PDB file of C-alpha atoms in Angstrom:
ATOM      1  CA  MET A 257      -9.760  -1.942  17.167  1.00  0.00           C
ATOM      2  CA  PRO A 258      -6.893   0.528  16.681  1.00  0.00           C
ATOM      3  CA  GLY A 259      -4.602  -2.202  15.376  1.00  0.00           C
ATOM      4  CA  SER A 260      -6.767  -2.951  12.350  1.00  0.00           C
ATOM      5  CA  ILE A 261      -7.223   0.765  11.679  1.00  0.00           C
ATOM      6  CA  GLN A 262      -3.441   1.233  11.706  1.00  0.00           C
ATOM      7  CA  SER A 263      -2.961  -1.610   9.230  1.00  0.00           C
ATOM      8  CA  ILE A 264      -5.612  -0.113   6.931  1.00  0.00           C
ATOM      9  CA  GLU A 265      -3.945   3.295   7.070  1.00  0.00           C
ATOM     10  CA  ARG A 266      -0.555   1.686   6.417  1.00  0.00           C
ATOM     11  CA  ALA A 267      -1.941  -0.151   3.377  1.00  0.00           C
ATOM     12  CA  ALA A 268      -3.494   3.079   2.096  1.00  0.00           C
ATOM     13  CA  ALA A 269      -0.148   4.848   2.492  1.00  0.00           C
ATOM     14  CA  VAL A 270       1.603   2.089   0.524  1.00  0.00           C
ATOM     15  CA  LEU A 271      -0.969   2.295  -2.273  1.00  0.00           C
ATOM     16  CA  ARG A 272      -0.619   6.063  -2.339  1.00  0.00           C
ATOM     17  CA  LEU A 273       3.172   5.722  -2.545  1.00  0.00           C
ATOM     18  CA  LEU A 274       2.917   3.216  -5.394  1.00  0.00           C
ATOM     19  CA  GLY A 275       0.429   5.442  -7.177  1.00  0.00           C
ATOM     20  CA  SER A 276       2.984   8.246  -7.227  1.00  0.00           C
ATOM     21  CA  THR A 277       5.579   6.095  -8.989  1.00  0.00           C
ATOM     22  CA  ASP A 278       5.932   4.951 -12.598  1.00  0.00           C
ATOM     23  CA  ARG A 279       6.326   1.296 -11.635  1.00  0.00           C
ATOM     24  CA  PRO A 280       3.294  -0.747 -12.779  1.00  0.00           C
ATOM     25  CA  LEU A 281       4.809  -3.855 -11.156  1.00  0.00           C
ATOM     26  CA  GLY A 282       4.650  -2.286  -7.696  1.00  0.00           C
ATOM     27  CA  LEU A 283       1.291  -3.875  -6.867  1.00  0.00           C
ATOM     28  CA  GLY A 284       2.520  -7.248  -8.104  1.00  0.00           C
ATOM     29  CA  GLU A 285       5.539  -7.031  -5.824  1.00  0.00           C
ATOM     30  CA  ILE A 286       3.319  -6.214  -2.832  1.00  0.00           C
ATOM     31  CA  ALA A 287       0.925  -9.081  -3.622  1.00  0.00           C
ATOM     32  CA  ALA A 288       3.748 -11.584  -4.152  1.00  0.00           C
TER      33      ALA A 288
END
């Protein structure tokens, strides 16, 4: 299922992007 793999990779990229910032509320904004 390439679609689900793409969504997983996209989520990983978002987490990686947030991890490189100094904004602890980033995850909260994504979850909201």
